[in-house]
């Protein structure tokens, strides 16, 4: 998994509660990404980061926020979880730059919002 | 933005036969096209990629072809084996952008 860890790997939560997912990398790569994966939709970009405190939105960013205070950690927060945010969340990195370069994925976090 | 379409959504082949998965893209600026294999409960893993200055690339039983004029690219798996059973995703991006755009996936089943 290219030195990427995600935590937790599984989480069950209730509607309206805040949830934070963590992505950790060991190689100090600049670019990091958060995706969600749902049946029939493939992988959709939520947010990405191109450096410490440098982040931008993807195509499905509503209801999500991110933070990157250290190169190695990229956090995804659901401020008030909803059932529509039940999904599998993947973190990814591109060691050699941004888009247009090889991307590697973490093992995923399975989130269930009841 | 870019739109990537992938077909078929499911594919079953007999062991030893070939499998072909096709993707189309809409943005002519896209110049990098990776393919990923995802096994159950795991993250996607890169299996092969191609850049727009190349028409074909092979790696053992796997090959990818790119037709820039028609804006489509395909994954070819020859001599399929049961361990090739997985979900395969195509993607497109360009090095002047910051995002990857993924197809919706193809579930490949290789029947022993």
PDB file of N, CA and C in Angstrom, chain A residues 9-114:
ATOM      1  N   UNK A   9     -10.085   1.443  10.306  1.00  0.00           N
ATOM      2  CA  UNK A   9     -10.394   0.672   9.110  1.00  0.00           C
ATOM      3  C   UNK A   9     -11.889   0.433   8.984  1.00  0.00           C
ATOM      4  N   UNK A  10     -12.567   0.403  10.094  1.00  0.00           N
ATOM      5  CA  UNK A  10     -14.016   0.230  10.107  1.00  0.00           C
ATOM      6  C   UNK A  10     -14.591   1.140  11.181  1.00  0.00           C
ATOM      7  N   UNK A  11     -15.754   1.744  10.866  1.00  0.00           N
ATOM      8  CA  UNK A  11     -16.408   2.581  11.869  1.00  0.00           C
ATOM      9  C   UNK A  11     -17.907   2.583  11.638  1.00  0.00           C
ATOM     10  N   UNK A  12     -18.636   2.457  12.739  1.00  0.00           N
ATOM     11  CA  UNK A  12     -20.083   2.594  12.733  1.00  0.00           C
ATOM     12  C   UNK A  12     -20.415   3.797  13.601  1.00  0.00           C
ATOM     13  N   UNK A  13     -21.223   4.691  13.080  1.00  0.00           N
ATOM     14  CA  UNK A  13     -21.580   5.888  13.823  1.00  0.00           C
ATOM     15  C   UNK A  13     -23.046   6.215  13.593  1.00  0.00           C
ATOM     16  N   UNK A  14     -23.527   7.191  14.321  1.00  0.00           N
ATOM     17  CA  UNK A  14     -24.927   7.586  14.195  1.00  0.00           C
ATOM     18  C   UNK A  14     -25.052   8.917  13.455  1.00  0.00           C
ATOM     19  N   UNK A  15     -26.175   9.087  12.799  1.00  0.00           N
ATOM     20  CA  UNK A  15     -26.447  10.327  12.084  1.00  0.00           C
ATOM     21  C   UNK A  15     -26.290  11.514  13.026  1.00  0.00           C
ATOM     22  N   UNK A  16     -25.618  12.550  12.517  1.00  0.00           N
ATOM     23  CA  UNK A  16     -25.450  13.782  13.277  1.00  0.00           C
ATOM     24  C   UNK A  16     -24.175  13.862  14.085  1.00  0.00           C
ATOM     25  N   UNK A  17     -23.440  12.756  14.184  1.00  0.00           N
ATOM     26  CA  UNK A  17     -22.193  12.796  14.960  1.00  0.00           C
ATOM     27  C   UNK A  17     -21.027  13.166  14.057  1.00  0.00           C
ATOM     28  N   UNK A  18     -19.997  13.801  14.615  1.00  0.00           N
ATOM     29  CA  UNK A  18     -18.807  14.114  13.818  1.00  0.00           C
ATOM     30  C   UNK A  18     -17.915  12.878  13.708  1.00  0.00           C
ATOM     31  N   UNK A  19     -17.248  12.776  12.560  1.00  0.00           N
ATOM     32  CA  UNK A  19     -16.363  11.642  12.321  1.00  0.00           C
ATOM     33  C   UNK A  19     -15.094  12.166  11.659  1.00  0.00           C
ATOM     34  N   UNK A  20     -13.946  11.684  12.098  1.00  0.00           N
ATOM     35  CA  UNK A  20     -12.678  12.046  11.463  1.00  0.00           C
ATOM     36  C   UNK A  20     -11.944  10.790  11.055  1.00  0.00           C
ATOM     37  N   UNK A  21     -11.540  10.760   9.797  1.00  0.00           N
ATOM     38  CA  UNK A  21     -10.748   9.658   9.256  1.00  0.00           C
ATOM     39  C   UNK A  21      -9.329  10.169   9.028  1.00  0.00           C
ATOM     40  N   UNK A  22      -8.385   9.294   9.287  1.00  0.00           N
ATOM     41  CA  UNK A  22      -6.982   9.701   9.176  1.00  0.00           C
ATOM     42  C   UNK A  22      -6.272   8.915   8.095  1.00  0.00           C
ATOM     43  N   UNK A  23      -5.466   9.634   7.326  1.00  0.00           N
ATOM     44  CA  UNK A  23      -4.567   9.011   6.360  1.00  0.00           C
ATOM     45  C   UNK A  23      -3.143   9.400   6.734  1.00  0.00           C
ATOM     46  N   UNK A  24      -2.294   8.401   6.832  1.00  0.00           N
ATOM     47  CA  UNK A  24      -0.913   8.643   7.235  1.00  0.00           C
ATOM     48  C   UNK A  24       0.041   8.035   6.208  1.00  0.00           C
ATOM     49  N   UNK A  25       1.021   8.801   5.789  1.00  0.00           N
ATOM     50  CA  UNK A  25       2.040   8.296   4.854  1.00  0.00           C
ATOM     51  C   UNK A  25       3.421   8.492   5.470  1.00  0.00           C
ATOM     52  N   UNK A  26       4.318   7.640   5.066  1.00  0.00           N
ATOM     53  CA  UNK A  26       5.638   7.624   5.697  1.00  0.00           C
ATOM     54  C   UNK A  26       6.735   8.238   4.826  1.00  0.00           C
ATOM     55  N   UNK A  27       6.402   8.673   3.604  1.00  0.00           N
ATOM     56  CA  UNK A  27       7.438   9.093   2.651  1.00  0.00           C
ATOM     57  C   UNK A  27       7.461  10.589   2.374  1.00  0.00           C
ATOM     58  N   UNK A  28       6.673  11.379   3.081  1.00  0.00           N
ATOM     59  CA  UNK A  28       6.662  12.836   2.896  1.00  0.00           C
ATOM     60  C   UNK A  28       6.306  13.274   1.480  1.00  0.00           C
ATOM     61  N   UNK A  29       5.378  12.548   0.869  1.00  0.00           N
ATOM     62  CA  UNK A  29       4.935  12.954  -0.459  1.00  0.00           C
ATOM     63  C   UNK A  29       4.038  14.176  -0.358  1.00  0.00           C
ATOM     64  N   UNK A  30       4.079  15.008  -1.381  1.00  0.00           N
ATOM     65  CA  UNK A  30       3.363  16.277  -1.339  1.00  0.00           C
ATOM     66  C   UNK A  30       1.859  16.123  -1.575  1.00  0.00           C
ATOM     67  N   UNK A  31       1.491  15.290  -2.560  1.00  0.00           N
ATOM     68  CA  UNK A  31       0.095  15.202  -2.971  1.00  0.00           C
ATOM     69  C   UNK A  31      -0.618  14.052  -2.273  1.00  0.00           C
ATOM     70  N   UNK A  32      -1.771  14.373  -1.670  1.00  0.00           N
ATOM     71  CA  UNK A  32      -2.608  13.358  -1.032  1.00  0.00           C
ATOM     72  C   UNK A  32      -4.070  13.608  -1.406  1.00  0.00           C
ATOM     73  N   UNK A  33      -4.839  12.528  -1.458  1.00  0.00           N
ATOM     74  CA  UNK A  33      -6.209  12.602  -1.954  1.00  0.00           C
ATOM     75  C   UNK A  33      -7.144  11.791  -1.046  1.00  0.00           C
ATOM     76  N   UNK A  34      -8.402  12.249  -0.977  1.00  0.00           N
ATOM     77  CA  UNK A  34      -9.461  11.452  -0.349  1.00  0.00           C
ATOM     78  C   UNK A  34     -10.535  11.172  -1.400  1.00  0.00           C
ATOM     79  N   UNK A  35     -10.901   9.872  -1.512  1.00  0.00           N
ATOM     80  CA  UNK A  35     -11.951   9.441  -2.416  1.00  0.00           C
ATOM     81  C   UNK A  35     -13.002   8.689  -1.597  1.00  0.00           C
ATOM     82  N   UNK A  36     -14.200   8.653  -2.167  1.00  0.00           N
ATOM     83  CA  UNK A  36     -15.193   7.724  -1.665  1.00  0.00           C
ATOM     84  C   UNK A  36     -15.569   6.771  -2.794  1.00  0.00           C
ATOM     85  N   UNK A  37     -15.896   5.542  -2.406  1.00  0.00           N
ATOM     86  CA  UNK A  37     -16.238   4.530  -3.398  1.00  0.00           C
ATOM     87  C   UNK A  37     -17.622   3.982  -3.094  1.00  0.00           C
ATOM     88  N   UNK A  38     -18.508   4.069  -4.069  1.00  0.00           N
ATOM     89  CA  UNK A  38     -19.880   3.596  -3.929  1.00  0.00           C
ATOM     90  C   UNK A  38     -20.245   2.767  -5.145  1.00  0.00           C
ATOM     91  N   UNK A  39     -21.077   1.770  -4.962  1.00  0.00           N
ATOM     92  CA  UNK A  39     -21.490   0.937  -6.108  1.00  0.00           C
ATOM     93  C   UNK A  39     -22.091   1.780  -7.225  1.00  0.00           C
ATOM     94  N   UNK A  40     -21.642   1.520  -8.438  1.00  0.00           N
ATOM     95  CA  UNK A  40     -22.162   2.240  -9.593  1.00  0.00           C
ATOM     96  C   UNK A  40     -21.543   3.598  -9.833  1.00  0.00           C
ATOM     97  N   UNK A  41     -20.674   4.038  -8.922  1.00  0.00           N
ATOM     98  CA  UNK A  41     -20.052   5.370  -9.069  1.00  0.00           C
ATOM     99  C   UNK A  41     -18.532   5.306  -9.161  1.00  0.00           C
ATOM    100  N   UNK A  42     -17.962   4.188  -8.938  1.00  0.00           N
ATOM    101  CA  UNK A  42     -16.511   4.127  -8.966  1.00  0.00           C
ATOM    102  C   UNK A  42     -15.909   4.944  -7.835  1.00  0.00           C
ATOM    103  N   UNK A  43     -14.785   5.552  -8.109  1.00  0.00           N
ATOM    104  CA  UNK A  43     -14.083   6.372  -7.128  1.00  0.00           C
ATOM    105  C   UNK A  43     -14.317   7.841  -7.445  1.00  0.00           C
ATOM    106  N   UNK A  44     -14.774   8.575  -6.456  1.00  0.00           N
ATOM    107  CA  UNK A  44     -15.037  10.004  -6.653  1.00  0.00           C
ATOM    108  C   UNK A  44     -14.212  10.820  -5.665  1.00  0.00           C
ATOM    109  N   UNK A  45     -13.598  11.862  -6.191  1.00  0.00           N
ATOM    110  CA  UNK A  45     -12.692  12.686  -5.392  1.00  0.00           C
ATOM    111  C   UNK A  45     -13.463  13.602  -4.463  1.00  0.00           C
ATOM    112  N   UNK A  46     -13.065  13.593  -3.182  1.00  0.00           N
ATOM    113  CA  UNK A  46     -13.704  14.457  -2.188  1.00  0.00           C
ATOM    114  C   UNK A  46     -12.884  15.746  -2.012  1.00  0.00           C
ATOM    115  N   UNK A  47     -11.646  15.584  -1.622  1.00  0.00           N
ATOM    116  CA  UNK A  47     -10.698  16.692  -1.453  1.00  0.00           C
ATOM    117  C   UNK A  47      -9.304  16.181  -1.778  1.00  0.00           C
ATOM    118  N   UNK A  48      -8.416  17.111  -2.077  1.00  0.00           N
ATOM    119  CA  UNK A  48      -7.019  16.736  -2.229  1.00  0.00           C
ATOM    120  C   UNK A  48      -6.142  17.813  -1.619  1.00  0.00           C
ATOM    121  N   UNK A  49      -4.888  17.466  -1.415  1.00  0.00           N
ATOM    122  CA  UNK A  49      -3.934  18.400  -0.813  1.00  0.00           C
ATOM    123  C   UNK A  49      -2.644  18.369  -1.630  1.00  0.00           C
ATOM    124  N   UNK A  50      -2.067  19.558  -1.823  1.00  0.00           N
ATOM    125  CA  UNK A  50      -0.808  19.640  -2.561  1.00  0.00           C
ATOM    126  C   UNK A  50       0.303  20.198  -1.690  1.00  0.00           C
ATOM    127  N   UNK A  51       0.095  20.152  -0.374  1.00  0.00           N
ATOM    128  CA  UNK A  51       1.117  20.563   0.572  1.00  0.00           C
ATOM    129  C   UNK A  51       0.483  20.862   1.912  1.00  0.00           C
ATOM    130  N   UNK A  52       1.334  21.109   2.899  1.00  0.00           N
ATOM    131  CA  UNK A  52       0.825  21.437   4.227  1.00  0.00           C
ATOM    132  C   UNK A  52      -0.048  22.688   4.149  1.00  0.00           C
ATOM    133  N   UNK A  53      -1.252  22.553   4.648  1.00  0.00           N
ATOM    134  CA  UNK A  53      -2.269  23.612   4.680  1.00  0.00           C
ATOM    135  C   UNK A  53      -2.768  24.029   3.300  1.00  0.00           C
ATOM    136  N   UNK A  54      -2.387  23.295   2.253  1.00  0.00           N
ATOM    137  CA  UNK A  54      -2.854  23.570   0.899  1.00  0.00           C
ATOM    138  C   UNK A  54      -3.796  22.470   0.468  1.00  0.00           C
ATOM    139  N   UNK A  55      -5.096  22.809   0.408  1.00  0.00           N
ATOM    140  CA  UNK A  55      -6.087  21.808   0.036  1.00  0.00           C
ATOM    141  C   UNK A  55      -7.067  22.414  -0.967  1.00  0.00           C
ATOM    142  N   UNK A  56      -7.781  21.529  -1.672  1.00  0.00           N
ATOM    143  CA  UNK A  56      -8.784  22.001  -2.616  1.00  0.00           C
ATOM    144  C   UNK A  56      -9.888  20.967  -2.715  1.00  0.00           C
ATOM    145  N   UNK A  57     -11.040  21.407  -3.238  1.00  0.00           N
ATOM    146  CA  UNK A  57     -12.207  20.534  -3.302  1.00  0.00           C
ATOM    147  C   UNK A  57     -12.185  19.655  -4.544  1.00  0.00           C
ATOM    148  N   UNK A  58     -12.810  18.478  -4.380  1.00  0.00           N
ATOM    149  CA  UNK A  58     -13.056  17.613  -5.516  1.00  0.00           C
ATOM    150  C   UNK A  58     -14.521  17.697  -5.915  1.00  0.00           C
ATOM    151  N   UNK A  59     -14.986  16.685  -6.641  1.00  0.00           N
ATOM    152  CA  UNK A  59     -16.344  16.748  -7.197  1.00  0.00           C
ATOM    153  C   UNK A  59     -17.443  16.461  -6.183  1.00  0.00           C
ATOM    154  N   UNK A  60     -17.127  15.846  -5.032  1.00  0.00           N
ATOM    155  CA  UNK A  60     -18.170  15.513  -4.049  1.00  0.00           C
ATOM    156  C   UNK A  60     -17.768  16.014  -2.664  1.00  0.00           C
ATOM    157  N   UNK A  61     -17.420  17.274  -2.537  1.00  0.00           N
ATOM    158  CA  UNK A  61     -16.875  17.815  -1.302  1.00  0.00           C
ATOM    159  C   UNK A  61     -17.929  18.258  -0.289  1.00  0.00           C
ATOM    160  N   UNK A  62     -19.179  18.402  -0.698  1.00  0.00           N
ATOM    161  CA  UNK A  62     -20.205  18.895   0.229  1.00  0.00           C
ATOM    162  C   UNK A  62     -20.341  17.957   1.429  1.00  0.00           C
ATOM    163  N   UNK A  63     -20.311  18.558   2.643  1.00  0.00           N
ATOM    164  CA  UNK A  63     -20.443  17.766   3.859  1.00  0.00           C
ATOM    165  C   UNK A  63     -19.141  17.252   4.417  1.00  0.00           C
ATOM    166  N   UNK A  64     -18.035  17.547   3.726  1.00  0.00           N
ATOM    167  CA  UNK A  64     -16.708  17.099   4.140  1.00  0.00           C
ATOM    168  C   UNK A  64     -15.751  18.288   4.277  1.00  0.00           C
ATOM    169  N   UNK A  65     -14.849  18.171   5.235  1.00  0.00           N
ATOM    170  CA  UNK A  65     -13.748  19.121   5.333  1.00  0.00           C
ATOM    171  C   UNK A  65     -12.471  18.327   5.553  1.00  0.00           C
ATOM    172  N   UNK A  66     -11.335  18.964   5.256  1.00  0.00           N
ATOM    173  CA  UNK A  66     -10.050  18.293   5.404  1.00  0.00           C
ATOM    174  C   UNK A  66      -9.069  19.228   6.098  1.00  0.00           C
ATOM    175  N   UNK A  67      -8.040  18.629   6.627  1.00  0.00           N
ATOM    176  CA  UNK A  67      -6.948  19.411   7.192  1.00  0.00           C
ATOM    177  C   UNK A  67      -5.637  18.669   6.988  1.00  0.00           C
ATOM    178  N   UNK A  68      -4.590  19.462   6.802  1.00  0.00           N
ATOM    179  CA  UNK A  68      -3.253  18.881   6.663  1.00  0.00           C
ATOM    180  C   UNK A  68      -2.263  19.824   7.345  1.00  0.00           C
ATOM    181  N   UNK A  69      -2.005  19.528   8.592  1.00  0.00           N
ATOM    182  CA  UNK A  69      -1.089  20.345   9.387  1.00  0.00           C
ATOM    183  C   UNK A  69       0.329  19.790   9.364  1.00  0.00           C
ATOM    184  N   UNK A  70       0.458  18.526   8.943  1.00  0.00           N
ATOM    185  CA  UNK A  70       1.774  17.902   8.795  1.00  0.00           C
ATOM    186  C   UNK A  70       1.808  17.189   7.457  1.00  0.00           C
ATOM    187  N   UNK A  71       2.972  17.095   6.859  1.00  0.00           N
ATOM    188  CA  UNK A  71       3.094  16.449   5.554  1.00  0.00           C
ATOM    189  C   UNK A  71       2.542  15.039   5.575  1.00  0.00           C
ATOM    190  N   UNK A  72       2.773  14.310   6.650  1.00  0.00           N
ATOM    191  CA  UNK A  72       2.438  12.898   6.672  1.00  0.00           C
ATOM    192  C   UNK A  72       0.977  12.578   6.970  1.00  0.00           C
ATOM    193  N   UNK A  73       0.196  13.544   7.435  1.00  0.00           N
ATOM    194  CA  UNK A  73      -1.190  13.261   7.819  1.00  0.00           C
ATOM    195  C   UNK A  73      -2.182  14.121   7.045  1.00  0.00           C
ATOM    196  N   UNK A  74      -3.220  13.466   6.544  1.00  0.00           N
ATOM    197  CA  UNK A  74      -4.295  14.158   5.833  1.00  0.00           C
ATOM    198  C   UNK A  74      -5.599  13.667   6.468  1.00  0.00           C
ATOM    199  N   UNK A  75      -6.327  14.567   7.107  1.00  0.00           N
ATOM    200  CA  UNK A  75      -7.521  14.194   7.856  1.00  0.00           C
ATOM    201  C   UNK A  75      -8.786  14.571   7.087  1.00  0.00           C
ATOM    202  N   UNK A  76      -9.741  13.689   7.092  1.00  0.00           N
ATOM    203  CA  UNK A  76     -11.044  13.929   6.478  1.00  0.00           C
ATOM    204  C   UNK A  76     -12.086  13.956   7.588  1.00  0.00           C
ATOM    205  N   UNK A  77     -12.871  15.035   7.666  1.00  0.00           N
ATOM    206  CA  UNK A  77     -13.876  15.170   8.714  1.00  0.00           C
ATOM    207  C   UNK A  77     -15.271  15.292   8.127  1.00  0.00           C
ATOM    208  N   UNK A  78     -16.162  14.517   8.687  1.00  0.00           N
ATOM    209  CA  UNK A  78     -17.586  14.657   8.409  1.00  0.00           C
ATOM    210  C   UNK A  78     -18.153  15.396   9.619  1.00  0.00           C
ATOM    211  N   UNK A  79     -18.507  16.634   9.441  1.00  0.00           N
ATOM    212  CA  UNK A  79     -18.907  17.470  10.584  1.00  0.00           C
ATOM    213  C   UNK A  79     -20.145  16.938  11.277  1.00  0.00           C
ATOM    214  N   UNK A  80     -21.097  16.457  10.477  1.00  0.00           N
ATOM    215  CA  UNK A  80     -22.346  15.907  10.998  1.00  0.00           C
ATOM    216  C   UNK A  80     -22.764  14.789  10.045  1.00  0.00           C
ATOM    217  N   UNK A  81     -22.385  13.575  10.387  1.00  0.00           N
ATOM    218  CA  UNK A  81     -22.539  12.460   9.456  1.00  0.00           C
ATOM    219  C   UNK A  81     -23.999  12.221   9.068  1.00  0.00           C
ATOM    220  N   UNK A  82     -24.195  11.879   7.802  1.00  0.00           N
ATOM    221  CA  UNK A  82     -25.519  11.524   7.300  1.00  0.00           C
ATOM    222  C   UNK A  82     -25.451  10.130   6.682  1.00  0.00           C
ATOM    223  N   UNK A  83     -26.604   9.504   6.523  1.00  0.00           N
ATOM    224  CA  UNK A  83     -26.635   8.143   5.979  1.00  0.00           C
ATOM    225  C   UNK A  83     -26.071   8.091   4.560  1.00  0.00           C
ATOM    226  N   UNK A  84     -26.184   9.191   3.825  1.00  0.00           N
ATOM    227  CA  UNK A  84     -25.654   9.231   2.455  1.00  0.00           C
ATOM    228  C   UNK A  84     -24.123   9.213   2.432  1.00  0.00           C
ATOM    229  N   UNK A  85     -23.498   9.391   3.574  1.00  0.00           N
ATOM    230  CA  UNK A  85     -22.046   9.337   3.654  1.00  0.00           C
ATOM    231  C   UNK A  85     -21.533   7.944   4.031  1.00  0.00           C
ATOM    232  N   UNK A  86     -22.452   6.991   4.158  1.00  0.00           N
ATOM    233  CA  UNK A  86     -22.045   5.589   4.286  1.00  0.00           C
ATOM    234  C   UNK A  86     -21.324   5.194   3.008  1.00  0.00           C
ATOM    235  N   UNK A  87     -20.081   4.746   3.149  1.00  0.00           N
ATOM    236  CA  UNK A  87     -19.268   4.497   1.970  1.00  0.00           C
ATOM    237  C   UNK A  87     -17.950   3.861   2.406  1.00  0.00           C
ATOM    238  N   UNK A  88     -17.132   3.541   1.413  1.00  0.00           N
ATOM    239  CA  UNK A  88     -15.756   3.156   1.677  1.00  0.00           C
ATOM    240  C   UNK A  88     -14.878   4.326   1.249  1.00  0.00           C
ATOM    241  N   UNK A  89     -14.014   4.752   2.145  1.00  0.00           N
ATOM    242  CA  UNK A  89     -13.174   5.918   1.892  1.00  0.00           C
ATOM    243  C   UNK A  89     -11.728   5.491   1.678  1.00  0.00           C
ATOM    244  N   UNK A  90     -11.150   5.978   0.592  1.00  0.00           N
ATOM    245  CA  UNK A  90      -9.762   5.664   0.266  1.00  0.00           C
ATOM    246  C   UNK A  90      -8.914   6.917   0.233  1.00  0.00           C
ATOM    247  N   UNK A  91      -7.752   6.794   0.806  1.00  0.00           N
ATOM    248  CA  UNK A  91      -6.726   7.818   0.704  1.00  0.00           C
ATOM    249  C   UNK A  91      -5.753   7.397  -0.399  1.00  0.00           C
ATOM    250  N   UNK A  92      -5.165   8.364  -1.075  1.00  0.00           N
ATOM    251  CA  UNK A  92      -4.198   8.057  -2.125  1.00  0.00           C
ATOM    252  C   UNK A  92      -3.095   9.097  -2.124  1.00  0.00           C
ATOM    253  N   UNK A  93      -1.957   8.719  -2.710  1.00  0.00           N
ATOM    254  CA  UNK A  93      -0.833   9.638  -2.862  1.00  0.00           C
ATOM    255  C   UNK A  93      -0.307   9.538  -4.281  1.00  0.00           C
ATOM    256  N   UNK A  94       0.363  10.573  -4.738  1.00  0.00           N
ATOM    257  CA  UNK A  94       1.091  10.519  -6.000  1.00  0.00           C
ATOM    258  C   UNK A  94       2.534  10.920  -5.692  1.00  0.00           C
ATOM    259  N   UNK A  95       3.422   9.961  -5.563  1.00  0.00           N
ATOM    260  CA  UNK A  95       4.787  10.244  -5.133  1.00  0.00           C
ATOM    261  C   UNK A  95       5.556  11.198  -6.039  1.00  0.00           C
ATOM    262  N   UNK A  96       5.240  11.186  -7.344  1.00  0.00           N
ATOM    263  CA  UNK A  96       6.045  11.965  -8.284  1.00  0.00           C
ATOM    264  C   UNK A  96       5.404  13.278  -8.688  1.00  0.00           C
ATOM    265  N   UNK A  97       4.340  13.685  -8.021  1.00  0.00           N
ATOM    266  CA  UNK A  97       3.714  14.941  -8.387  1.00  0.00           C
ATOM    267  C   UNK A  97       2.216  14.851  -8.254  1.00  0.00           C
ATOM    268  N   UNK A  98       1.481  15.638  -9.032  1.00  0.00           N
ATOM    269  CA  UNK A  98       0.029  15.630  -8.971  1.00  0.00           C
ATOM    270  C   UNK A  98      -0.565  14.728 -10.026  1.00  0.00           C
ATOM    271  N   UNK A  99      -1.698  15.166 -10.585  1.00  0.00           N
ATOM    272  CA  UNK A  99      -2.351  14.380 -11.623  1.00  0.00           C
ATOM    273  C   UNK A  99      -1.394  14.220 -12.801  1.00  0.00           C
ATOM    274  N   UNK A 100      -1.520  13.101 -13.493  1.00  0.00           N
ATOM    275  CA  UNK A 100      -0.595  12.838 -14.564  1.00  0.00           C
ATOM    276  C   UNK A 100       0.561  11.965 -14.115  1.00  0.00           C
ATOM    277  N   UNK A 101       0.558  11.618 -12.823  1.00  0.00           N
ATOM    278  CA  UNK A 101       1.595  10.745 -12.274  1.00  0.00           C
ATOM    279  C   UNK A 101       0.946   9.551 -11.582  1.00  0.00           C
ATOM    280  N   UNK A 102       1.724   8.537 -11.336  1.00  0.00           N
ATOM    281  CA  UNK A 102       1.206   7.305 -10.740  1.00  0.00           C
ATOM    282  C   UNK A 102       0.619   7.571  -9.359  1.00  0.00           C
ATOM    283  N   UNK A 103      -0.559   7.021  -9.131  1.00  0.00           N
ATOM    284  CA  UNK A 103      -1.262   7.207  -7.869  1.00  0.00           C
ATOM    285  C   UNK A 103      -1.372   5.868  -7.147  1.00  0.00           C
ATOM    286  N   UNK A 104      -1.159   5.891  -5.840  1.00  0.00           N
ATOM    287  CA  UNK A 104      -1.233   4.687  -5.025  1.00  0.00           C
ATOM    288  C   UNK A 104      -2.272   4.882  -3.929  1.00  0.00           C
ATOM    289  N   UNK A 105      -2.981   3.792  -3.625  1.00  0.00           N
ATOM    290  CA  UNK A 105      -4.092   3.865  -2.681  1.00  0.00           C
ATOM    291  C   UNK A 105      -3.791   3.147  -1.370  1.00  0.00           C
ATOM    292  N   UNK A 106      -4.432   3.650  -0.312  1.00  0.00           N
ATOM    293  CA  UNK A 106      -4.394   2.977   0.971  1.00  0.00           C
ATOM    294  C   UNK A 106      -5.412   1.855   1.023  1.00  0.00           C
ATOM    295  N   UNK A 107      -5.521   1.179   2.185  1.00  0.00           N
ATOM    296  CA  UNK A 107      -6.392   0.002   2.297  1.00  0.00           C
ATOM    297  C   UNK A 107      -7.870   0.340   2.463  1.00  0.00           C
ATOM    298  N   UNK A 108      -8.216   1.585   2.756  1.00  0.00           N
ATOM    299  CA  UNK A 108      -9.615   1.973   2.855  1.00  0.00           C
ATOM    300  C   UNK A 108     -10.164   1.975   4.270  1.00  0.00           C
ATOM    301  N   UNK A 109     -11.206   2.791   4.464  1.00  0.00           N
ATOM    302  CA  UNK A 109     -11.972   2.826   5.716  1.00  0.00           C
ATOM    303  C   UNK A 109     -13.440   2.619   5.354  1.00  0.00           C
ATOM    304  N   UNK A 110     -14.038   1.617   5.978  1.00  0.00           N
ATOM    305  CA  UNK A 110     -15.454   1.336   5.716  1.00  0.00           C
ATOM    306  C   UNK A 110     -16.270   2.030   6.787  1.00  0.00           C
ATOM    307  N   UNK A 111     -17.105   2.985   6.376  1.00  0.00           N
ATOM    308  CA  UNK A 111     -17.902   3.788   7.302  1.00  0.00           C
ATOM    309  C   UNK A 111     -19.388   3.504   7.111  1.00  0.00           C
ATOM    310  N   UNK A 112     -20.049   3.211   8.207  1.00  0.00           N
ATOM    311  CA  UNK A 112     -21.496   2.995   8.201  1.00  0.00           C
ATOM    312  C   UNK A 112     -22.145   4.033   9.102  1.00  0.00           C
ATOM    313  N   UNK A 113     -23.053   4.823   8.537  1.00  0.00           N
ATOM    314  CA  UNK A 113     -23.759   5.838   9.304  1.00  0.00           C
ATOM    315  C   UNK A 113     -25.204   5.383   9.477  1.00  0.00           C
ATOM    316  N   UNK A 114     -25.595   5.147  10.717  1.00  0.00           N
ATOM    317  CA  UNK A 114     -26.942   4.628  10.999  1.00  0.00           C
ATOM    318  C   UNK A 114     -27.934   5.754  11.278  1.00  0.00           C
TER     319      UNK A 114
END
